[in-house]
Each structure stands twice: as structure tokens, then as C-alpha cells.
Amino acid sequence: MNIILLGPPGAGKGTQAAKLVADRGMVQLSTGDMLRAAVKAGTPTGLKAKAIMDAGELVPDEVVSGIIGERLDQMSPGEGAIFDGYPRTAAQAEALDQLLADRGRKLDRVIELTVDEDALVERITGRYTCAKCGEGYHDKFKQPKAAGVCDVCGSTEFKRRPDDNEETVRTRMAEYRGKTAPIIPIYEARGILTRVDGMADIDQVSAAVAAALDGE
Ligand code: ADP
Ligand code: ADP
Ligand code: ZN
């Protein structure tokens, strides 16, 4: 099964993708994570992407579709993909259809996580991750069980993204409204869209996502 998790910054895409990876052995393809890795490694793609990401704007379509294609090629046929943060434009949505078709795959379901914009700033400014294993946390909504210690790997080092500040979030939300939200009707028309209330508690959202996938 190949699915897209769609929603504005902070909607909970990464959180739900991690749950699907753990529960179902699916593979998370997060363009945000791939781009951050490229920035960290100082690759040519990373060097180009850094300023764009810091400003909260979108990296060119060819760049992200190119890295998605490379990652799909590394997957075994039996593994399902979770597209997290991709596609974000109509051109990317078209590219994804082609990338999947070229590999004998198809898109089974698109889950839109719906959230109030007002809540997103709080979600994003409180977001942090384990510096060692990448597990996601939140200052208020998802604290480690033991303060300052990662539940998953025991590390005591955490990090925050440079673009997770209020000003950049506003730009990212505007990019979402202007360029990403318009692709939702494409999937709705195909009959593969499920809307899930992203304002519910994390576990409730996971249950609704699971129900949407098992309804297939
Ligand atoms: P996205 O990948 O869509 O940008 P994340 O999954 O990183 O969003 O979630 C953003 C922040 O909000 C994280 O700190 C996460 O722990 C928290 N979060 C995710 N889902 C929920 C939820 N349903 N309720 C409250 N906080 C949430
Ligand atoms: P969030 O889920 O919080 O919106 P991401 O980690 O998905 O953040 O993306 C972080 C940044 O990486 C985006 O603001 C954008 O600059 C870039 N980016 C990630 N995915 C894409 C994409 N599919 N197309 C263009 N830019 C992207
Ligand atoms: Zn950890």
C-alpha cells in the first residue's frame, strides 16, 4: 500500500508516519527529512535548499521529485511507502503519479489531517526531536516519560529545527494554502481521499488513520 499524509506544517504527518512505520513496517519518505539530511551533509542539493527552507518557502519541484524517485528505487516491491510532506504542489502530484506508475506502484489512499491554523503555531514552536534517534516530542503535547530522556533510545540530547519559529511558520502556512491545499480536490475526485481530524489526541488520530487504511 502506498499512501500520502497531507496537511499543513505541524498537522502531525511525521508523528503519524512514525506510528505506521512501527506498526506496519511501511517506509516513511519525508522530503523534509531528506532535505535536512542533504543540508547537514553539505551536498549540492543541500546547499541550494538551505536558504529556501530557512525562509519557509518551497524547494523546486524537480529537486524533491528527484529525491523521491531515488528513494523509491531503494525500496523492495513488498514495502509500502508513506509520503510525508510530498507532494506539495500540483506539479509534484503529477510527478508522483508518474514515479509510481514507472515502478508498477499505485497510490492507494491520501489522508488529509485537518487542523485549526491557530493551533499550528503552538504545535510547531513546541516541537523538538531526539538528536540521536529522531523521535518527535512536544513541550506540551508529547513529553518524554522521564524528563529530558528520550523514551526510545535513552539519549539526553534533543534538537529544534531552525525553521520552527513563528515567522517562518506563517510563510509555510501561506505556501500550504496557496500551493498544496489546491491538490486535495484531485485526490477527492479520484475517491481516494480520507479526512481525519488532526486536532484530536495523537492516539485518537492514529486510530482514525488506521481505520482509514484498513477500510481499503
Ligand atoms: P508535521 O510532520 O505535520 O509537520 P509533526 O508530526 O512533527 O507535524 O507534529 C508537530 C508537533 O505537534 C510535534 O511536536 C508533535 O509531537 C505534536 N503533535 C503531533 N500530533 C499531535 C496531536 N494530535 N495533538 C497534539 N500535538 C501533536
Ligand atoms: P513541515 O511538515 O513542518 O511543514 P517539512 O519537514 O515537511 O516541514 O519541510 C520543511 C521544509 O522543507 C519546507 O518548508 C520546504 O522548504 C522544504 N520541503 C519539504 N518538502 C518539500 C516539498 N515536497 N516541496 C518543496 N519543498 C519541500
Ligand atoms: Zn532517541
Short mmCIF file of C-alpha atoms and ligand atoms in Angstrom, two decimals:
data_model
loop_
_atom_site.label_atom_id
_atom_site.label_comp_id
_atom_site.label_asym_id
_atom_site.label_seq_id
_atom_site.Cartn_x
_atom_site.Cartn_y
_atom_site.Cartn_z
CA MET A 1 0.00 0.00 0.00
CA ASN A 2 1.26 3.48 -0.89
CA ILE A 3 -0.24 6.45 0.90
CA ILE A 4 0.15 10.21 1.27
CA LEU A 5 -0.14 12.05 4.57
CA LEU A 6 -1.24 15.54 3.70
CA GLY A 7 -1.68 18.55 5.95
CA PRO A 8 -0.15 21.89 6.88
CA PRO A 9 3.11 22.20 8.84
CA GLY A 10 2.56 20.82 12.32
CA ALA A 11 -0.55 18.82 11.40
CA GLY A 12 1.02 15.62 12.71
CA LYS A 13 2.22 13.97 9.50
CA GLY A 14 5.61 12.93 10.86
CA THR A 15 4.09 11.72 14.13
CA GLN A 16 1.57 9.52 12.34
CA ALA A 17 4.11 8.31 9.76
CA ALA A 18 6.39 7.09 12.56
CA LYS A 19 3.49 5.14 14.05
CA LEU A 20 2.73 3.48 10.70
CA VAL A 21 6.40 2.57 10.28
CA ALA A 22 6.42 0.95 13.72
CA ASP A 23 3.08 -0.82 13.38
CA ARG A 24 3.04 -1.84 9.73
CA GLY A 25 6.63 -1.87 8.52
CA MET A 26 5.90 0.79 5.94
CA VAL A 27 8.68 3.11 4.75
CA GLN A 28 8.44 6.83 5.54
CA LEU A 29 9.51 9.07 2.68
CA SER A 30 9.74 12.54 4.20
CA THR A 31 11.12 15.12 1.78
CA GLY A 32 11.69 17.47 4.74
CA ASP A 33 13.89 14.86 6.47
CA MET A 34 15.72 14.08 3.21
CA LEU A 35 16.39 17.76 2.56
CA ARG A 36 17.60 18.34 6.13
CA ALA A 37 19.96 15.38 5.73
CA ALA A 38 21.24 16.91 2.47
CA VAL A 39 21.78 20.27 4.19
CA LYS A 40 23.67 18.57 7.02
CA ALA A 41 25.83 16.59 4.60
CA GLY A 42 26.54 19.72 2.55
CA THR A 43 25.56 18.09 -0.76
CA PRO A 44 24.86 20.33 -3.79
CA THR A 45 21.11 19.83 -3.21
CA GLY A 46 21.53 20.74 0.45
CA LEU A 47 23.47 23.89 -0.36
CA LYS A 48 20.70 25.04 -2.71
CA ALA A 49 17.87 24.09 -0.36
CA LYS A 50 19.11 25.62 2.88
CA ALA A 51 18.16 29.26 2.36
CA ILE A 52 14.82 28.30 0.84
CA MET A 53 13.98 26.11 3.83
CA ASP A 54 15.11 28.73 6.33
CA ALA A 55 12.71 31.17 4.67
CA GLY A 56 9.85 28.65 4.77
CA GLU A 57 9.47 28.61 1.00
CA LEU A 58 9.26 25.56 -1.26
CA VAL A 59 12.29 23.86 -2.76
CA PRO A 60 11.96 23.41 -6.57
CA ASP A 61 9.68 20.59 -7.72
CA GLU A 62 12.38 18.81 -9.77
CA VAL A 63 14.66 18.60 -6.74
CA VAL A 64 12.14 16.95 -4.43
CA SER A 65 10.64 14.68 -7.09
CA GLY A 66 14.18 13.61 -8.00
CA ILE A 67 14.99 12.55 -4.45
CA ILE A 68 11.66 10.76 -4.07
CA GLY A 69 12.41 8.77 -7.23
CA GLU A 70 15.81 7.76 -5.88
CA ARG A 71 14.31 6.61 -2.60
CA LEU A 72 11.55 4.63 -4.30
CA ASP A 73 14.23 2.80 -6.24
CA GLN A 74 15.80 1.66 -2.96
CA MET A 75 12.58 0.07 -1.71
CA SER A 76 11.70 -3.57 -2.18
CA PRO A 77 8.46 -4.25 -4.07
CA GLY A 78 6.67 -5.58 -0.99
CA GLU A 79 7.26 -2.42 1.06
CA GLY A 80 4.61 0.27 1.17
CA ALA A 81 5.52 3.95 1.05
CA ILE A 82 4.22 6.75 3.24
CA PHE A 83 4.73 10.08 1.51
CA ASP A 84 5.11 12.67 4.26
CA GLY A 85 5.37 16.28 3.14
CA TYR A 86 5.27 15.29 -0.54
CA PRO A 87 3.63 16.16 -2.91
CA ARG A 88 3.24 19.84 -2.05
CA THR A 89 2.34 21.29 -5.48
CA ALA A 90 0.26 20.22 -8.49
CA ALA A 91 3.48 19.55 -10.43
CA GLN A 92 4.71 17.25 -7.64
CA ALA A 93 1.38 15.43 -7.55
CA GLU A 94 1.69 14.74 -11.28
CA ALA A 95 5.31 13.69 -10.91
CA LEU A 96 4.37 11.28 -8.14
CA ASP A 97 1.75 9.56 -10.31
CA GLN A 98 4.41 9.03 -12.95
CA LEU A 99 7.11 7.91 -10.49
CA LEU A 100 4.73 5.31 -9.07
CA ALA A 101 3.45 4.13 -12.46
CA ASP A 102 7.03 3.71 -13.71
CA ARG A 103 7.65 1.34 -10.81
CA GLY A 104 4.43 -0.64 -11.03
CA ARG A 105 3.04 1.04 -7.92
CA LYS A 106 -0.13 2.96 -7.32
CA LEU A 107 -1.46 5.40 -4.80
CA ASP A 108 -3.98 3.69 -2.54
CA ARG A 109 -5.05 6.40 -0.14
CA VAL A 110 -4.48 10.05 0.74
CA ILE A 111 -5.09 11.06 4.33
CA GLU A 112 -5.66 14.73 4.97
CA LEU A 113 -5.04 15.74 8.57
CA THR A 114 -7.31 18.70 9.20
CA VAL A 115 -6.24 21.20 11.86
CA ASP A 116 -7.04 24.74 13.02
CA GLU A 117 -4.42 27.14 11.83
CA ASP A 118 -4.32 28.77 15.26
CA ALA A 119 -3.13 25.52 16.81
CA LEU A 120 -0.31 25.07 14.34
CA VAL A 121 1.92 27.82 15.62
CA GLU A 122 1.79 26.30 19.10
CA ARG A 123 2.45 22.82 17.70
CA ILE A 124 5.43 23.98 15.71
CA THR A 125 7.06 26.28 18.21
CA GLY A 126 6.85 23.49 20.83
CA ARG A 127 8.22 20.77 18.55
CA TYR A 128 11.59 19.08 19.19
CA THR A 129 13.20 15.75 18.39
CA CYS A 130 15.72 13.37 19.89
CA ALA A 131 19.15 14.30 18.50
CA LYS A 132 20.15 10.64 18.36
CA CYS A 133 17.14 8.65 17.09
CA GLY A 134 14.88 11.39 15.75
CA GLU A 135 11.84 10.54 17.90
CA GLY A 136 9.46 13.51 17.90
CA TYR A 137 8.32 15.33 21.03
CA HIS A 138 6.40 18.43 22.06
CA ASP A 139 6.87 20.78 25.03
CA LYS A 140 3.22 20.41 25.98
CA PHE A 141 1.60 17.62 23.96
CA LYS A 142 4.19 14.85 23.94
CA GLN A 143 6.78 14.98 26.69
CA PRO A 144 9.24 12.14 27.32
CA LYS A 145 8.12 9.82 30.14
CA ALA A 146 11.24 10.71 32.15
CA ALA A 147 12.04 14.42 31.82
CA GLY A 148 14.96 15.05 29.50
CA VAL A 149 15.43 11.40 28.48
CA CYS A 150 14.31 10.00 25.11
CA ASP A 151 11.71 7.23 25.55
CA VAL A 152 13.08 5.30 22.61
CA CYS A 153 16.87 5.42 22.90
CA GLY A 154 17.66 6.99 26.29
CA SER A 155 19.57 9.92 24.81
CA THR A 156 19.52 13.18 26.74
CA GLU A 157 20.20 15.38 23.73
CA PHE A 158 17.40 16.98 21.78
CA LYS A 159 17.20 19.46 18.94
CA ARG A 160 14.85 22.01 17.41
CA ARG A 161 14.55 22.92 13.74
CA PRO A 162 15.80 26.38 12.75
CA ASP A 163 12.64 26.92 10.68
CA ASP A 164 10.29 26.14 13.58
CA ASN A 165 9.77 29.77 14.55
CA GLU A 166 6.60 31.80 14.36
CA GLU A 167 7.65 33.98 11.45
CA THR A 168 8.68 31.09 9.19
CA VAL A 169 5.58 29.16 10.16
CA ARG A 170 3.41 31.93 8.74
CA THR A 171 5.21 31.69 5.39
CA ARG A 172 4.97 27.89 5.42
CA MET A 173 1.24 28.07 6.11
CA ALA A 174 0.78 30.53 3.25
CA GLU A 175 2.70 28.16 0.94
CA TYR A 176 0.44 25.34 2.08
CA ARG A 177 -2.75 27.31 1.45
CA GLY A 178 -1.61 28.63 -1.91
CA LYS A 179 0.18 25.64 -3.42
CA THR A 180 -0.57 22.44 -1.51
CA ALA A 181 -4.24 22.67 -0.49
CA PRO A 182 -5.27 23.02 -4.17
CA ILE A 183 -4.10 19.44 -4.88
CA ILE A 184 -6.59 17.96 -2.39
CA PRO A 185 -9.56 18.06 -4.83
CA ILE A 186 -7.56 15.95 -7.30
CA TYR A 187 -7.46 13.08 -4.83
CA GLU A 188 -11.00 13.69 -3.69
CA ALA A 189 -12.19 13.35 -7.29
CA ARG A 190 -10.36 10.03 -7.55
CA GLY A 191 -12.20 8.78 -4.49
CA ILE A 192 -9.03 8.05 -2.50
CA LEU A 193 -9.14 10.94 -0.01
CA THR A 194 -9.97 10.46 3.67
CA ARG A 195 -10.15 13.44 6.02
CA VAL A 196 -9.04 12.79 9.57
CA ASP A 197 -9.48 15.23 12.46
CA GLY A 198 -5.91 16.18 13.29
CA MET A 199 -6.98 18.17 16.35
CA ALA A 200 -7.77 15.01 18.32
CA ASP A 201 -5.21 13.44 20.68
CA ILE A 202 -2.28 11.73 18.97
CA ASP A 203 -3.62 8.22 19.76
CA GLN A 204 -7.08 9.06 18.50
CA VAL A 205 -5.62 10.40 15.26
CA SER A 206 -3.63 7.16 14.89
CA ALA A 207 -6.78 5.11 15.37
CA ALA A 208 -8.62 7.13 12.72
CA VAL A 209 -5.70 6.77 10.29
CA ALA A 210 -5.60 3.01 10.88
CA ALA A 211 -9.35 2.77 10.28
CA ALA A 212 -8.98 4.70 7.02
CA LEU A 213 -6.27 2.32 5.80
CA ASP A 214 -7.98 -0.86 6.93
CA GLY A 215 -11.12 0.22 5.15
CA GLU A 216 -9.22 -0.39 1.90
P1 ADP B 1 4.20 17.61 10.69
O1 ADP B 1 5.08 16.45 10.33
O2 ADP B 1 2.84 17.54 10.05
O3 ADP B 1 4.84 18.93 10.45
P2 ADP B 1 4.61 16.70 13.47
O4 ADP B 1 4.17 15.28 13.40
O5 ADP B 1 6.05 16.98 13.54
O6 ADP B 1 3.91 17.53 12.27
O7 ADP B 1 3.86 17.38 14.71
C1 ADP B 1 4.15 18.73 15.11
C2 ADP B 1 4.26 18.80 16.64
O8 ADP B 1 2.96 18.60 17.21
C3 ADP B 1 5.17 17.74 17.24
O9 ADP B 1 5.87 18.33 18.33
C4 ADP B 1 4.21 16.65 17.71
O10 ADP B 1 4.71 15.98 18.87
C5 ADP B 1 2.94 17.43 18.04
N1 ADP B 1 1.71 16.70 17.67
C6 ADP B 1 1.53 15.85 16.61
N2 ADP B 1 0.24 15.38 16.59
C7 ADP B 1 -0.39 15.98 17.63
C8 ADP B 1 -1.75 15.91 18.14
N3 ADP B 1 -2.67 15.16 17.56
N4 ADP B 1 -2.03 16.66 19.23
C9 ADP B 1 -1.08 17.44 19.82
N5 ADP B 1 0.19 17.55 19.40
C10 ADP B 1 0.54 16.83 18.32
P1 ADP B 2 6.59 20.58 7.93
O1 ADP B 2 6.00 19.21 7.89
O2 ADP B 2 6.77 21.12 9.28
O3 ADP B 2 5.92 21.53 7.00
P2 ADP B 2 8.85 19.58 6.38
O4 ADP B 2 9.87 18.93 7.20
O5 ADP B 2 7.94 18.71 5.58
O6 ADP B 2 8.05 20.55 7.31
O7 ADP B 2 9.53 20.59 5.36
C1 ADP B 2 10.46 21.54 5.79
C2 ADP B 2 10.85 22.43 4.61
O8 ADP B 2 11.48 21.63 3.60
C3 ADP B 2 9.69 23.11 3.89
O9 ADP B 2 9.32 24.34 4.50
C4 ADP B 2 10.28 23.31 2.49
O10 ADP B 2 11.19 24.40 2.47
C5 ADP B 2 11.09 22.04 2.29
N1 ADP B 2 10.29 20.96 1.69
C6 ADP B 2 9.97 19.76 2.26
N2 ADP B 2 9.24 19.02 1.44
C7 ADP B 2 9.08 19.74 0.29
C8 ADP B 2 8.40 19.52 -0.94
N3 ADP B 2 7.70 18.38 -1.16
N4 ADP B 2 8.45 20.50 -1.87
C9 ADP B 2 9.13 21.63 -1.66
N5 ADP B 2 9.78 21.91 -0.52
C10 ADP B 2 9.76 20.97 0.46
ZN ZN B 3 16.01 8.92 20.99
#
